[in-house]
Tab-separated table of C-alpha atoms in Angstrom:
chain	number	residue	atom	x	y	z
Y	12	MET	CA	-13.069	157.160	-98.703
Y	13	ILE	CA	-15.485	157.532	-101.633
Y	14	ASN	CA	-15.465	159.977	-104.484
Y	15	GLN	CA	-18.889	161.423	-104.983
Y	16	ASN	CA	-18.302	162.167	-108.622
Y	17	ILE	CA	-17.662	158.406	-109.276
Y	18	ILE	CA	-21.070	157.659	-107.492
Y	19	GLU	CA	-22.811	160.561	-109.315
Y	20	GLU	CA	-21.729	159.038	-112.770
Y	21	LEU	CA	-23.156	155.659	-111.787
Y	22	SER	CA	-26.202	157.483	-110.678
Y	23	ILE	CA	-26.773	159.274	-113.935
Y	24	ASP	CA	-26.403	156.152	-115.826
Y	25	MET	CA	-28.772	154.320	-113.596
Y	26	GLN	CA	-31.493	157.056	-113.901
Y	27	LEU	CA	-31.107	157.110	-117.731
Y	28	LYS	CA	-32.161	153.454	-117.740
Y	29	ALA	CA	-34.981	153.724	-115.307
Y	30	ASP	CA	-38.308	152.363	-116.284
Y	31	VAL	CA	-41.285	153.432	-114.096
Y	32	GLU	CA	-43.530	150.592	-115.264
Y	33	TYR	CA	-40.892	147.836	-114.688
Y	34	ALA	CA	-40.153	149.416	-111.382
Y	35	ALA	CA	-43.731	148.887	-110.215
Y	36	LYS	CA	-43.600	145.299	-111.328
Y	37	MET	CA	-40.350	144.618	-109.520
Y	38	SER	CA	-41.709	146.326	-106.378
Y	39	ALA	CA	-44.760	144.126	-106.471
Y	40	TYR	CA	-42.900	141.041	-107.070
Y	41	MET	CA	-40.964	141.889	-103.823
Y	42	LYS	CA	-44.201	142.469	-101.982
Y	43	GLY	CA	-43.433	146.300	-101.674
Y	44	HIS	CA	-40.532	145.724	-99.455
Y	45	PHE	CA	-38.285	147.612	-101.832
Y	46	THR	CA	-38.071	150.500	-104.054
Y	47	PHE	CA	-36.847	149.925	-107.623
Y	48	LEU	CA	-35.628	152.119	-110.607
Y	49	GLY	CA	-36.834	149.444	-112.967
Y	50	ILE	CA	-33.566	148.267	-114.469
Y	51	ALA	CA	-33.505	144.515	-115.418
Y	52	SER	CA	-30.483	142.511	-114.451
Y	53	PRO	CA	-28.786	142.337	-117.835
Y	54	GLN	CA	-28.957	146.010	-118.280
Y	55	ARG	CA	-27.784	146.628	-114.620
Y	56	LYS	CA	-24.795	144.541	-115.043
Y	57	LEU	CA	-23.828	146.267	-118.305
Y	58	ILE	CA	-24.055	149.533	-116.358
Y	59	PHE	CA	-21.807	148.202	-113.619
Y	60	SER	CA	-19.246	146.629	-115.965
Y	61	SER	CA	-18.725	149.914	-117.716
Y	62	TRP	CA	-18.506	151.869	-114.424
Y	63	TYR	CA	-16.242	149.155	-112.811
Y	64	SER	CA	-13.890	149.235	-115.758
Y	65	LYS	CA	-13.438	152.941	-115.634
Y	66	TYR	CA	-12.788	153.106	-111.985
Y	67	LYS	CA	-11.560	149.673	-111.096
Y	68	ALA	CA	-8.316	150.600	-109.336
Y	69	VAL	CA	-10.245	153.131	-106.990
Y	70	LEU	CA	-13.366	150.798	-106.530
Y	71	LEU	CA	-11.125	147.816	-105.487
Y	72	ALA	CA	-9.043	149.987	-103.065
Y	73	ASN	CA	-12.171	151.263	-101.414
Y	74	ARG	CA	-14.662	148.503	-102.255
Y	75	ILE	CA	-16.128	148.154	-98.788
Y	76	ALA	CA	-16.807	151.947	-98.458
Y	77	TYR	CA	-18.202	151.955	-101.890
Y	78	ALA	CA	-20.322	148.941	-101.218
Y	79	LEU	CA	-21.675	150.535	-98.020
Y	80	HIS	CA	-22.574	153.737	-99.676
Y	81	LEU	CA	-24.390	151.968	-102.543
Y	82	TRP	CA	-26.271	149.840	-99.874
Y	83	SER	CA	-27.397	153.056	-98.058
Y	84	LEU	CA	-29.160	154.349	-101.244
Y	85	GLU	CA	-32.836	154.131	-101.624
Y	86	TYR	CA	-33.138	151.950	-104.747
Y	87	ARG	CA	-32.861	148.139	-104.693
Y	88	GLU	CA	-30.766	148.114	-107.815
Y	89	TYR	CA	-27.822	149.945	-105.949
Y	90	HIS	CA	-27.835	147.180	-103.316
Y	91	TYR	CA	-27.500	144.616	-106.106
Y	92	LEU	CA	-24.527	146.699	-107.506
Y	93	ALA	CA	-22.952	146.734	-103.969
Y	94	MET	CA	-23.167	142.789	-103.931
Y	95	LEU	CA	-21.420	142.656	-107.348
Y	96	LEU	CA	-18.705	144.985	-106.111
Y	97	LEU	CA	-18.142	142.976	-103.072
Y	98	SER	CA	-17.908	139.851	-105.323
Y	99	LYS	CA	-14.847	141.095	-107.098
Y	100	ARG	CA	-11.544	139.613	-105.846
Y	101	LEU	CA	-13.097	137.398	-103.195
Y	102	GLN	CA	-9.606	136.042	-102.525
Y	103	ASP	CA	-8.777	139.485	-100.965
Y	104	TYR	CA	-11.143	139.070	-98.005
Y	105	ASP	CA	-10.398	137.179	-94.796
Y	106	ARG	CA	-12.002	136.253	-91.589
Y	107	SER	CA	-11.913	139.769	-90.437
Y	108	HIS	CA	-14.318	140.794	-93.113
Y	109	ILE	CA	-17.090	138.442	-91.779
Y	110	VAL	CA	-19.514	140.353	-89.648
């Protein structure tokens, strides 16, 4: 189960760093297949690191649910964060996690 307040805090941090001009360039690079906030990878990783550090126990305990929720969001940067979250503690996964 996910805590909407944790997601909301991440969303606020992401919106604060959004760059409309860079988002247009990112979308053009991906041939218009995705909508972007316009947050470059280094900045996105800083946001994730802060968020993950603050909520590590909750996120690790429910990482698949959080990753699926992040993946369901509109902006591609959230998809990248879902992948980052799933990459934490890879040793915890087994064959049952492979779809």
